[in-house]
Tab-separated table of C-alpha atoms in Angstrom:
chain	number	residue	atom	x	y	z
L	1	ILE	CA	-0.198	-0.169	-0.225
L	2	LEU	CA	2.003	3.251	-1.397
L	3	ALA	CA	1.240	5.597	1.882
L	4	ALA	CA	0.845	9.419	-0.356
L	5	PRO	CA	0.801	12.927	1.456
L	6	GLY	CA	-1.880	13.710	3.612
L	7	ASP	CA	-1.648	10.182	4.736
L	8	LEU	CA	-2.738	9.562	8.298
L	9	PHE	CA	-1.064	6.451	10.363
L	10	GLU	CA	-2.485	4.856	13.897
L	11	THR	CA	-0.689	2.172	15.564
L	12	ASP	CA	-3.196	-0.586	16.764
L	13	GLN	CA	-2.309	-1.801	20.346
L	14	GLY	CA	-5.172	-4.494	20.865
L	15	SER	CA	-4.702	-5.713	17.249
L	16	SER	CA	-1.149	-4.806	16.780
L	17	THR	CA	-1.515	-3.326	13.267
L	18	ILE	CA	-0.721	-0.387	11.832
L	19	PHE	CA	-3.863	1.520	9.820
L	20	LYS	CA	-3.162	3.977	7.068
L	21	PHE	CA	-6.512	6.618	6.899
L	22	THR	CA	-6.562	8.480	3.232
L	23	PRO	CA	-7.474	12.110	4.453
L	24	VAL	CA	-11.347	11.569	3.733
L	25	GLY	CA	-10.605	8.734	6.019
L	26	ALA	CA	-10.441	5.325	4.058
L	27	LYS	CA	-8.748	2.864	5.743
L	28	SER	CA	-6.633	0.088	5.330
L	29	THR	CA	-3.750	-2.012	7.108
L	30	PHE	CA	-0.420	-0.905	6.854
L	31	ALA	CA	1.302	-3.510	8.564
L	32	THR	CA	0.310	-6.190	10.884
L	33	GLY	CA	1.606	-8.591	13.557
L	34	LEU	CA	3.235	-6.018	15.265
L	35	GLY	CA	3.957	-6.724	19.508
L	36	GLY	CA	3.022	-3.553	21.222
L	37	PRO	CA	2.990	-0.949	18.292
L	38	PHE	CA	3.085	2.112	20.352
L	39	GLY	CA	4.684	5.594	18.721
L	40	LEU	CA	4.913	6.557	15.147
L	41	ALA	CA	7.454	8.550	12.943
L	42	VAL	CA	7.758	9.408	9.031
L	43	ASP	CA	11.339	10.399	8.099
L	44	GLY	CA	12.075	12.404	5.185
L	45	PHE	CA	11.725	9.921	1.970
L	46	GLY	CA	8.105	8.767	3.645
L	47	ASN	CA	9.564	5.704	5.364
L	48	VAL	CA	7.136	5.248	8.715
L	49	PHE	CA	9.161	4.541	11.919
L	50	GLU	CA	7.289	1.897	14.469
L	51	ALA	CA	8.439	1.860	17.802
L	52	ASN	CA	7.932	-1.904	18.826
L	53	PHE	CA	7.449	-1.684	22.708
L	54	ASN	CA	7.111	-6.069	23.074
L	55	THR	CA	10.345	-6.701	20.823
L	56	GLY	CA	12.830	-3.498	22.406
L	57	THR	CA	12.842	-2.975	18.197
L	58	ILE	CA	12.230	0.060	15.923
L	59	PHE	CA	11.082	-0.995	12.715
L	60	LYS	CA	11.010	0.781	9.168
L	61	PHE	CA	8.292	0.831	6.713
L	62	THR	CA	9.319	1.627	2.996
L	63	PRO	CA	5.527	3.627	1.562
L	64	ALA	CA	5.159	0.947	-0.475
L	65	GLY	CA	4.998	-1.222	3.562
L	66	VAL	CA	8.164	-2.976	2.892
L	67	LYS	CA	9.687	-3.536	6.420
L	68	SER	CA	12.624	-3.530	8.512
L	69	THR	CA	15.098	-3.832	11.528
L	70	PHE	CA	16.190	-0.331	12.052
L	71	ALA	CA	17.662	-1.028	15.778
L	72	SER	CA	16.680	-3.648	18.150
L	73	GLY	CA	17.749	-4.531	21.878
L	74	LEU	CA	16.075	-1.260	23.249
L	75	ASN	CA	14.467	-1.640	26.499
L	76	GLY	CA	10.887	-0.298	25.926
L	77	PRO	CA	10.746	1.914	23.223
L	78	VAL	CA	7.437	4.099	23.132
L	79	ALA	CA	7.561	7.766	21.399
L	80	LEU	CA	10.290	8.678	18.373
L	81	ALA	CA	10.542	11.843	16.792
L	82	PHE	CA	13.229	13.263	13.979
L	83	ASP	CA	14.891	16.350	14.134
L	84	THR	CA	16.017	18.532	11.433
L	85	SER	CA	19.192	16.699	10.556
L	86	GLY	CA	17.484	13.493	10.157
L	87	ASN	CA	18.389	11.981	13.376
L	88	LEU	CA	15.424	9.599	14.994
L	89	PHE	CA	15.586	9.892	18.688
L	90	ALA	CA	13.775	7.453	20.758
L	91	THR	CA	12.548	6.884	24.302
L	92	GLU	CA	12.660	3.919	26.588
L	93	GLY	CA	10.127	3.997	29.004
L	94	ALA	CA	11.024	1.046	30.549
L	95	GLY	CA	14.541	2.253	30.633
L	96	GLY	CA	14.094	6.458	31.577
L	97	THR	CA	16.691	7.392	28.781
L	98	ILE	CA	16.235	9.042	25.577
L	99	VAL	CA	18.125	7.472	22.482
L	100	LYS	CA	19.650	9.177	19.267
L	101	PHE	CA	20.144	7.182	16.033
L	102	THR	CA	21.891	9.629	13.468
L	103	PRO	CA	20.785	8.101	9.812
L	104	ALA	CA	22.844	5.221	9.620
L	105	GLY	CA	21.664	4.271	12.625
L	106	VAL	CA	24.519	4.971	14.921
L	107	LYS	CA	23.105	5.128	18.459
L	108	SER	CA	23.663	7.338	21.457
L	109	THR	CA	22.492	8.522	24.908
L	110	PHE	CA	21.105	12.015	24.863
L	111	ALA	CA	19.293	11.926	28.359
L	112	SER	CA	18.903	9.240	31.128
L	113	GLY	CA	17.021	9.185	34.729
L	114	LEU	CA	13.901	9.966	32.952
L	115	ASN	CA	10.319	8.373	34.548
L	116	GLY	CA	8.894	7.007	31.989
L	117	PRO	CA	9.270	8.927	29.326
L	118	VAL	CA	6.498	8.720	26.287
L	119	ALA	CA	6.269	11.062	24.225
L	120	LEU	CA	8.804	13.920	21.979
L	121	ALA	CA	8.212	16.758	19.837
L	122	PHE	CA	10.601	19.306	18.925
L	123	ASP	CA	9.991	22.971	18.658
L	124	ALA	CA	10.835	25.729	15.735
L	125	SER	CA	14.481	26.219	17.451
L	126	GLY	CA	14.977	22.200	17.996
L	127	ASN	CA	14.402	22.000	21.086
L	128	LEU	CA	13.417	18.772	22.466
L	129	PHE	CA	9.803	18.218	25.044
L	130	GLU	CA	9.365	15.341	26.361
L	131	ALA	CA	6.348	13.947	28.496
L	132	ASP	CA	7.444	12.429	31.334
L	133	HIS	CA	4.336	10.042	32.408
L	134	GLY	CA	5.880	9.066	35.693
L	135	SER	CA	6.877	12.430	37.039
L	136	ASN	CA	3.327	14.078	35.272
L	137	LYS	CA	6.200	16.648	33.966
L	138	ILE	CA	7.049	17.862	30.533
L	139	PHE	CA	10.796	18.576	30.248
L	140	LYS	CA	12.470	20.591	27.429
L	141	PHE	CA	16.006	20.274	26.572
L	142	THR	CA	18.000	21.870	24.457
L	143	PRO	CA	20.066	20.633	20.977
L	144	ALA	CA	23.058	20.363	23.580
L	145	GLY	CA	21.259	18.738	25.620
L	146	VAL	CA	21.015	20.437	29.119
L	147	LYS	CA	17.516	19.484	31.170
L	148	THR	CA	14.518	22.357	32.495
L	149	THR	CA	10.835	21.777	33.554
L	150	PHE	CA	8.103	23.024	30.702
L	151	ALA	CA	5.958	22.422	32.993
L	152	SER	CA	4.255	19.792	36.107
L	153	GLY	CA	1.371	19.143	37.835
L	154	LEU	CA	-0.241	17.226	34.589
L	155	HIS	CA	-2.351	13.967	35.268
L	156	GLY	CA	-0.455	11.140	33.061
L	157	PRO	CA	1.046	12.804	29.950
L	158	PHE	CA	0.968	10.811	27.189
L	159	GLY	CA	0.839	12.989	24.047
L	160	LEU	CA	2.926	15.376	22.538
L	161	ALA	CA	2.674	17.842	19.225
L	162	PHE	CA	3.846	21.355	18.031
L	163	HIS	CA	1.697	23.873	16.074
L	164	ALA	CA	2.854	27.342	15.032
L	165	GLY	CA	5.181	27.362	18.204
L	166	THR	CA	2.447	26.439	20.765
L	167	LEU	CA	2.869	22.783	22.509
L	168	PHE	CA	-0.639	20.738	22.833
L	169	GLU	CA	-0.759	17.803	25.491
L	170	SER	CA	-2.674	14.915	26.121
L	171	ASP	CA	-3.472	14.084	29.924
L	172	THR	CA	-4.852	10.984	30.226
L	173	GLY	CA	-5.821	11.096	33.782
L	174	SER	CA	-7.896	13.745	33.092
L	175	GLY	CA	-9.388	13.106	29.705
L	176	THR	CA	-8.251	16.788	28.260
L	177	ILE	CA	-5.844	18.150	25.961
L	178	ILE	CA	-3.678	21.472	27.067
L	179	LYS	CA	-1.692	23.703	25.422
L	180	PHE	CA	1.135	25.866	26.285
L	181	THR	CA	2.361	29.005	24.550
L	182	ALA	CA	6.229	28.854	24.076
L	183	ALA	CA	6.375	30.823	27.431
L	184	GLY	CA	4.684	27.762	28.878
L	185	VAL	CA	1.314	29.451	29.614
L	186	LYS	CA	-1.316	26.900	30.244
L	187	SER	CA	-4.672	26.855	29.088
L	188	THR	CA	-7.312	23.619	27.845
L	189	PHE	CA	-7.817	23.141	24.745
L	190	ALA	CA	-10.147	19.914	23.922
L	191	SER	CA	-11.539	18.370	27.606
L	192	GLY	CA	-14.095	14.527	28.376
L	193	LEU	CA	-12.376	12.625	26.541
L	194	ASN	CA	-11.282	9.007	27.574
L	195	THR	CA	-7.417	8.227	27.673
L	196	PRO	CA	-5.993	10.440	25.266
L	197	THR	CA	-2.938	9.276	23.410
L	198	GLY	CA	-1.451	10.192	20.149
L	199	LEU	CA	-1.138	13.704	18.817
L	200	ALA	CA	-1.094	14.862	15.099
L	201	PHE	CA	-1.154	17.952	13.530
L	202	ASP	CA	-2.243	17.756	9.251
L	203	ALA	CA	-0.686	20.264	6.879
L	204	SER	CA	-4.074	22.626	7.717
L	205	GLY	CA	-3.667	22.789	11.522
L	206	ASN	CA	-6.367	20.173	12.447
L	207	LEU	CA	-5.336	18.071	15.331
L	208	PHE	CA	-6.201	14.574	15.681
L	209	GLU	CA	-6.270	12.486	18.295
L	210	ALA	CA	-6.214	8.901	19.844
L	211	ASP	CA	-9.138	7.892	22.376
L	212	GLN	CA	-7.668	4.826	22.953
L	213	ALA	CA	-10.333	3.823	25.309
L	214	SER	CA	-12.586	4.344	23.159
L	215	GLY	CA	-11.094	3.163	20.117
L	216	THR	CA	-11.538	6.481	18.736
L	217	ILE	CA	-9.760	9.104	16.862
L	218	PHE	CA	-11.165	12.544	17.264
L	219	LYS	CA	-10.389	15.584	14.826
L	220	PHE	CA	-10.213	19.112	16.278
L	221	THR	CA	-10.329	22.412	13.996
L	222	PRO	CA	-8.224	25.178	14.604
L	223	ALA	CA	-10.892	26.355	16.565
L	224	GLY	CA	-11.975	23.467	19.028
L	225	ALA	CA	-14.396	21.989	17.014
L	226	LYS	CA	-14.308	18.197	17.275
L	227	SER	CA	-15.532	15.199	14.763
L	228	THR	CA	-15.422	11.603	15.277
L	229	PHE	CA	-12.620	11.249	11.969
L	230	ALA	CA	-12.570	7.026	12.623
L	231	SER	CA	-14.594	4.499	15.190
L	232	GLY	CA	-14.136	0.769	16.355
L	233	LEU	CA	-10.260	0.627	16.882
L	234	ASN	CA	-8.596	-1.348	19.157
L	235	GLU	CA	-6.094	0.477	21.923
L	236	PRO	CA	-5.466	3.735	19.111
L	237	SER	CA	-2.402	5.180	20.883
L	238	GLY	CA	0.837	6.475	18.021
L	239	LEU	CA	-0.636	8.817	15.307
L	240	ALA	CA	1.736	10.656	12.611
L	241	PHE	CA	1.285	11.963	9.020
L	242	GLU	CA	2.761	11.289	5.856
L	243	PRO	CA	4.091	14.845	4.980
L	244	PRO	CA	3.272	16.793	2.283
L	245	THR	CA	6.488	17.534	-0.628
L	246	ALA	CA	9.028	18.963	1.473
L	247	GLN	CA	9.235	22.639	1.807
L	248	LEU	CA	11.838	25.025	2.209
L	249	VAL	CA	10.889	26.664	6.435
L	250	ASN	CA	13.937	27.895	7.267
L	251	ILE	CA	16.372	29.648	5.012
L	252	SER	CA	19.622	31.870	6.382
L	253	THR	CA	22.847	33.201	5.333
L	254	ARG	CA	25.789	34.008	7.825
L	255	ALA	CA	27.819	37.109	6.012
L	256	SER	CA	30.468	39.858	7.464
L	257	VAL	CA	28.323	42.862	7.106
L	258	LYS	CA	29.889	45.632	6.096
L	259	THR	CA	28.329	49.251	5.332
L	260	GLY	CA	27.000	50.974	1.441
L	261	ALA	CA	27.369	47.738	-1.135
L	262	GLY	CA	28.492	45.784	1.532
L	263	VAL	CA	25.509	45.151	3.862
L	264	THR	CA	23.848	41.743	3.604
L	265	ILE	CA	20.795	41.855	1.693
L	266	GLY	CA	18.802	38.326	1.952
L	267	GLY	CA	16.135	37.826	-1.015
L	268	PHE	CA	13.045	35.218	-0.925
L	269	ILE	CA	10.197	34.599	-2.872
L	270	VAL	CA	7.085	33.430	-1.689
L	271	THR	CA	5.593	31.180	-4.691
L	272	GLY	CA	2.035	29.943	-4.642
L	273	THR	CA	-1.641	31.035	-4.129
L	274	ALA	CA	-2.055	31.612	-0.533
L	275	SER	CA	-0.058	34.624	2.250
L	276	LYS	CA	2.204	33.086	3.914
L	277	GLN	CA	3.264	34.110	7.957
L	278	VAL	CA	7.365	34.177	8.177
L	279	VAL	CA	9.765	35.459	10.969
L	280	VAL	CA	12.618	37.334	9.449
L	281	ARG	CA	15.141	37.780	11.916
L	282	GLY	CA	18.548	39.778	12.026
L	283	LEU	CA	21.214	38.054	14.657
L	284	GLY	CA	24.533	39.324	15.726
L	285	PRO	CA	25.450	39.170	19.546
L	286	THR	CA	23.989	35.748	19.713
L	287	LEU	CA	27.070	34.350	17.126
L	288	GLY	CA	29.912	35.209	19.643
L	289	GLN	CA	28.219	33.598	22.370
L	290	PRO	CA	28.564	29.296	22.759
L	291	PRO	CA	28.442	27.274	20.657
L	292	PHE	CA	29.061	29.846	18.353
L	293	ASN	CA	31.731	31.483	19.562
L	294	VAL	CA	32.275	33.875	16.458
L	295	PRO	CA	34.485	36.620	17.313
L	296	ASN	CA	33.841	39.866	15.913
L	297	VAL	CA	29.903	40.283	15.288
L	298	LEU	CA	27.338	43.006	14.992
L	299	ALA	CA	26.981	44.205	17.879
L	300	ASP	CA	23.321	45.993	16.750
L	301	PRO	CA	21.604	44.247	14.461
L	302	THR	CA	18.467	46.608	12.409
L	303	LEU	CA	16.418	44.755	9.734
L	304	ASN	CA	14.698	46.453	6.529
L	305	LEU	CA	11.940	44.183	4.499
L	306	HIS	CA	11.328	45.353	1.505
L	307	ASP	CA	8.538	43.983	-1.270
L	308	SER	CA	9.731	44.515	-4.876
L	309	THR	CA	8.493	48.215	-4.808
L	310	SER	CA	9.014	49.408	-1.231
L	311	SER	CA	9.985	49.101	2.835
L	312	ILE	CA	7.017	47.256	4.199
L	313	ALA	CA	8.774	46.203	7.206
L	314	THR	CA	11.243	47.605	9.821
L	315	ASN	CA	13.067	46.682	13.360
L	316	ASP	CA	15.894	47.865	15.466
L	317	ASN	CA	15.411	45.880	18.784
L	318	TRP	CA	12.730	43.348	18.193
L	319	ARG	CA	11.710	43.765	21.604
L	320	ASP	CA	10.440	47.470	20.579
L	321	THR	CA	7.152	45.803	18.364
L	322	GLN	CA	5.373	42.730	18.104
L	323	GLN	CA	7.101	40.842	21.110
L	324	ALA	CA	4.004	38.929	22.672
L	325	ALA	CA	3.570	37.880	18.983
L	326	ILE	CA	7.371	36.662	18.224
L	327	GLN	CA	7.422	34.767	21.700
L	328	ALA	CA	4.220	33.182	20.830
L	329	THR	CA	6.298	31.533	17.435
L	330	GLY	CA	8.918	30.370	20.006
L	331	LEU	CA	11.243	32.222	17.603
L	332	ALA	CA	12.258	35.166	19.782
L	333	PRO	CA	16.128	36.150	19.120
L	334	PRO	CA	18.063	35.766	21.973
L	335	ASN	CA	19.485	39.630	22.294
L	336	ASP	CA	17.235	41.894	22.947
L	337	ALA	CA	19.554	43.966	21.155
L	338	GLU	CA	18.571	41.634	17.595
L	339	SER	CA	15.841	42.521	15.167
L	340	ALA	CA	13.267	40.811	14.533
L	341	ILE	CA	9.471	40.803	11.943
L	342	LEU	CA	7.088	38.988	12.589
L	343	ILE	CA	4.737	39.355	9.115
L	344	THR	CA	2.405	38.090	6.472
L	345	LEU	CA	3.659	37.912	2.690
L	346	GLN	CA	1.385	37.595	-0.461
L	347	PRO	CA	3.667	35.294	-3.318
L	348	GLY	CA	6.112	37.547	-4.678
L	349	ASN	CA	9.578	39.015	-3.886
L	350	TYR	CA	11.170	40.370	-0.852
L	351	THR	CA	14.529	41.856	0.280
L	352	ALA	CA	15.799	41.325	3.478
L	353	ILE	CA	18.284	44.023	4.708
L	354	LEU	CA	20.258	43.155	7.558
L	355	ALA	CA	22.852	46.471	8.759
L	356	GLY	CA	24.423	47.480	11.915
L	357	LYS	CA	22.941	49.885	14.016
L	358	ASN	CA	24.919	53.651	12.901
L	359	GLY	CA	27.333	51.811	10.184
L	360	THR	CA	28.356	49.702	12.574
L	361	THR	CA	29.791	45.668	11.038
L	362	GLY	CA	30.714	42.921	12.064
L	363	VAL	CA	29.884	39.213	11.453
L	364	GLY	CA	25.550	38.998	11.203
L	365	LEU	CA	22.981	36.306	10.329
L	366	VAL	CA	19.711	37.106	8.491
L	367	GLU	CA	17.090	34.524	9.189
L	368	VAL	CA	13.737	33.313	7.261
L	369	TYR	CA	11.164	31.294	8.621
L	370	ASP	CA	7.994	29.328	7.439
L	371	ILE	CA	5.311	29.558	10.984
L	372	ASN	CA	2.795	27.783	8.636
L	373	ALA	CA	4.242	25.323	6.086
L	374	GLY	CA	0.923	23.474	5.466
L	375	VAL	CA	-0.657	26.425	3.417
L	376	PHE	CA	-0.543	26.548	-0.263
L	377	ALA	CA	2.409	28.732	-0.429
L	378	GLU	CA	6.399	27.963	0.244
L	379	LEU	CA	9.710	29.687	0.249
L	380	THR	CA	11.494	28.265	-3.148
L	381	ASN	CA	14.066	30.683	-3.372
L	382	VAL	CA	17.035	32.686	-0.442
L	383	SER	CA	20.054	34.495	-2.625
L	384	THR	CA	22.019	36.709	-0.084
L	385	ARG	CA	24.606	38.979	-1.236
L	386	GLY	CA	27.531	40.441	1.298
L	387	PHE	CA	31.117	40.186	1.897
L	388	VAL	CA	32.972	37.118	1.517
L	389	GLY	CA	35.854	37.459	4.014
L	390	THR	CA	38.013	34.573	4.816
L	391	GLY	CA	38.365	32.618	8.391
L	392	ASP	CA	34.663	33.434	10.379
L	393	ASN	CA	33.786	35.560	7.569
L	394	VAL	CA	32.705	33.284	4.640
L	395	MET	CA	29.271	33.554	3.838
L	396	ILE	CA	27.108	30.850	5.103
L	397	GLY	CA	23.876	30.150	3.892
L	398	GLY	CA	21.774	27.284	6.066
L	399	PHE	CA	18.228	26.062	4.613
L	400	ILE	CA	16.164	23.199	6.329
L	401	THR	CA	13.237	21.129	4.258
L	402	GLN	CA	10.615	19.243	6.185
L	403	GLY	CA	8.352	17.006	5.796
L	404	GLY	CA	8.225	15.277	2.020
L	405	ASN	CA	6.947	11.949	0.264
L	406	GLY	CA	10.259	11.551	-1.554
L	407	SER	CA	12.904	14.460	-1.587
L	408	THR	CA	13.390	18.057	-2.568
L	409	GLN	CA	15.694	18.930	-5.766
L	410	VAL	CA	17.615	21.941	-4.812
L	411	LEU	CA	20.284	24.133	-6.825
L	412	VAL	CA	22.625	26.622	-4.883
L	413	ARG	CA	24.641	28.905	-6.295
L	414	GLY	CA	27.353	31.343	-5.626
L	415	LEU	CA	27.804	34.122	-7.803
L	416	GLY	CA	30.682	36.972	-8.190
L	417	PRO	CA	31.620	38.334	-11.453
L	418	THR	CA	27.566	38.392	-12.083
L	419	LEU	CA	27.751	41.180	-9.571
L	420	ALA	CA	30.260	43.884	-11.515
L	421	GLN	CA	28.027	44.255	-14.559
L	422	SER	CA	25.329	45.573	-12.030
L	423	GLY	CA	28.283	48.046	-11.223
L	424	ILE	CA	28.944	46.945	-7.915
L	425	SER	CA	32.587	46.816	-7.272
L	426	GLY	CA	35.170	44.417	-5.384
L	427	VAL	CA	33.286	41.721	-6.473
L	428	LEU	CA	34.143	38.110	-5.924
L	429	ALA	CA	36.694	37.072	-8.160
L	430	ASP	CA	36.568	33.218	-8.306
L	431	PRO	CA	33.849	32.118	-6.103
L	432	PHE	CA	34.195	28.354	-4.585
L	433	LEU	CA	30.845	26.431	-2.848
L	434	ARG	CA	30.925	23.147	-0.150
L	435	LEU	CA	27.140	21.939	0.865
L	436	PHE	CA	27.028	19.613	4.478
L	437	ASP	CA	24.836	18.378	5.722
L	438	GLY	CA	23.504	18.630	9.112
L	439	ASN	CA	26.366	16.509	10.885
L	440	GLY	CA	28.081	18.179	9.386
L	441	ASN	CA	29.361	15.992	6.555
L	442	VAL	CA	30.951	17.344	3.179
L	443	LEU	CA	28.442	16.394	0.593
L	444	TYR	CA	29.241	17.966	-2.730
L	445	THR	CA	32.146	20.886	-3.591
L	446	ASN	CA	32.404	23.009	-7.113
L	447	ASN	CA	34.694	25.575	-8.454
L	448	ASN	CA	33.394	26.340	-10.992
L	449	TRP	CA	29.782	24.995	-12.598
L	450	LYS	CA	30.998	24.218	-15.881
L	451	ASP	CA	33.639	21.292	-14.492
L	452	THR	CA	30.756	19.111	-13.087
L	453	GLN	CA	26.777	18.424	-13.680
L	454	GLN	CA	27.080	21.096	-16.758
L	455	ALA	CA	24.410	19.428	-18.443
L	456	ALA	CA	22.071	18.871	-15.753
L	457	ILE	CA	22.203	22.856	-14.241
L	458	GLN	CA	21.814	24.492	-17.305
L	459	ALA	CA	18.767	21.846	-17.638
L	460	THR	CA	17.133	23.933	-14.891
L	461	GLY	CA	17.967	27.173	-17.025
L	462	LEU	CA	19.592	28.724	-13.882
L	463	ALA	CA	23.273	28.072	-14.914
L	464	PRO	CA	25.379	30.746	-13.802
L	465	PRO	CA	26.662	33.279	-16.303
L	466	ASN	CA	30.161	32.768	-15.573
L	467	ASP	CA	32.412	30.351	-16.092
L	468	LEU	CA	34.622	31.132	-12.824
L	469	GLU	CA	31.202	30.865	-10.883
L	470	ALA	CA	29.872	27.664	-8.819
L	471	ALA	CA	26.909	26.176	-8.598
L	472	ILE	CA	25.610	22.438	-7.286
L	473	LEU	CA	23.055	20.788	-7.934
L	474	VAL	CA	21.609	17.859	-5.240
L	475	THR	CA	18.908	16.179	-4.417
L	476	VAL	CA	18.465	16.062	-0.560
L	477	ALA	CA	16.080	14.617	1.903
L	478	ALA	CA	13.574	16.505	4.843
L	479	GLY	CA	16.894	18.186	6.714
L	480	HIS	CA	19.131	20.941	7.828
L	481	TYR	CA	21.930	21.945	5.065
L	482	THR	CA	24.946	23.917	4.962
L	483	ALA	CA	26.363	26.465	1.705
L	484	ILE	CA	29.791	27.435	2.549
L	485	LEU	CA	31.005	30.343	-0.351
L	486	SER	CA	34.185	31.348	0.061
L	487	GLY	CA	36.872	32.255	-2.408
L	488	ASN	CA	38.901	30.353	-4.056
L	489	GLY	CA	42.616	30.509	-2.800
L	490	GLY	CA	41.244	32.757	-0.143
L	491	GLY	CA	40.160	36.009	-2.496
L	492	THR	CA	37.951	38.190	-0.664
L	493	GLY	CA	34.937	40.291	-1.834
L	494	ILE	CA	30.640	41.036	-2.588
L	495	GLY	CA	29.349	37.669	-3.384
L	496	LEU	CA	25.851	35.997	-3.783
L	497	VAL	CA	24.983	33.038	-2.733
L	498	GLU	CA	21.734	31.536	-3.555
L	499	ILE	CA	19.434	28.115	-3.212
L	500	TYR	CA	16.589	27.622	-5.155
L	501	LYS	CA	13.824	24.992	-4.485
L	502	LEU	CA	13.390	23.506	-7.972
L	503	ARG	CA	10.994	20.159	-6.763
């Protein structure tokens, strides 16, 4: 049974089965003969991963349903979640630990000493949240593993899911779904449920809840209106959606921010038929702190956002305006001197200009986050112009693709000589590109784009105009990627790094 975007998977503990539901509710059997199936997660290629509690195993199913063992010898695996680098996190409910698997299956311990960890969810900043059933708490872990208590005094927390920066939690003991703002403010989303367990959001923001004792999956609209999606199940537990085609949900560029033509200019394109809500951030001081420790950072970043005709929003310090709304997204800059703009954009071309206040300079970062990836609009291109130096002053373009029944094809370009045609002086004479995955592995390098992939790059219609410029055409799974633009042989100058999502 081939899985398709929008399909809902459900683990049926009582029948040891995984069922698949189409968006209109048509049910089919995806896998049988399991032993205590609990949590589900779907990777960037549309493969379904299932935590098999009784056998201590994590099984992997292709979209066609072909089964293999991904990991074994676990101590009661319950919950699964992928980070943006493709690493799989799993809770060992009987062992009180969270373990981490690289895409190659290499295992390490992320956290220990927990009391019945049964649910996992990542926020947009890469923090991992864990429902600790035995202690009635939700713990928060930074990407480095630093643990804090996010919420306490719950009644059997069992499911977690994020939507637009808000964390939803199923409380089995009280029969409620509780939601928390990014600041931890708690409110009740739904009540009167019968042992709510797994939670999952579809692309339209509807929340699906596995009601274990009643054998039902309920659907809640964003406004909280409840309906029955499926019934007659046998102890439903885990839920996971087959994501839509992978989208760019975060694009960012780090560069040495100068003055005049050397300010950092980040362009991006919104395509589709609907509006798109984004957070644009300009960071500086944060880059000087661990784990980055970048010297000579931009002390006081400012942002100026333009559409195709004029400036549409500006910001110096993010708390000056929109403080509560930005905090609610979970993407507030760490430093008060940094900039952020929360805005809803129509399809079109946009430019974010990152500069230092009063003409100051330093290393800065401009970012665009898509905070409602499910709508019929997406980010398809980022192009950032700025000064390319050496060492910490090279230009670093990052992008995150999320979801995906399959993979995403992107073209990364590094330009320099072409910019001189626009009257820019001091351009990067010979750009050099390197592309890394989220674990820091070099995927591809390129100096002159005609050296490799010439025909394929020309077929995209986006071949660089100058033979000395660089380009990489690559198909990637959902995850986190970094393109580093430098000068061949240590050259410096004004350069442009671009990332195009082709399909």
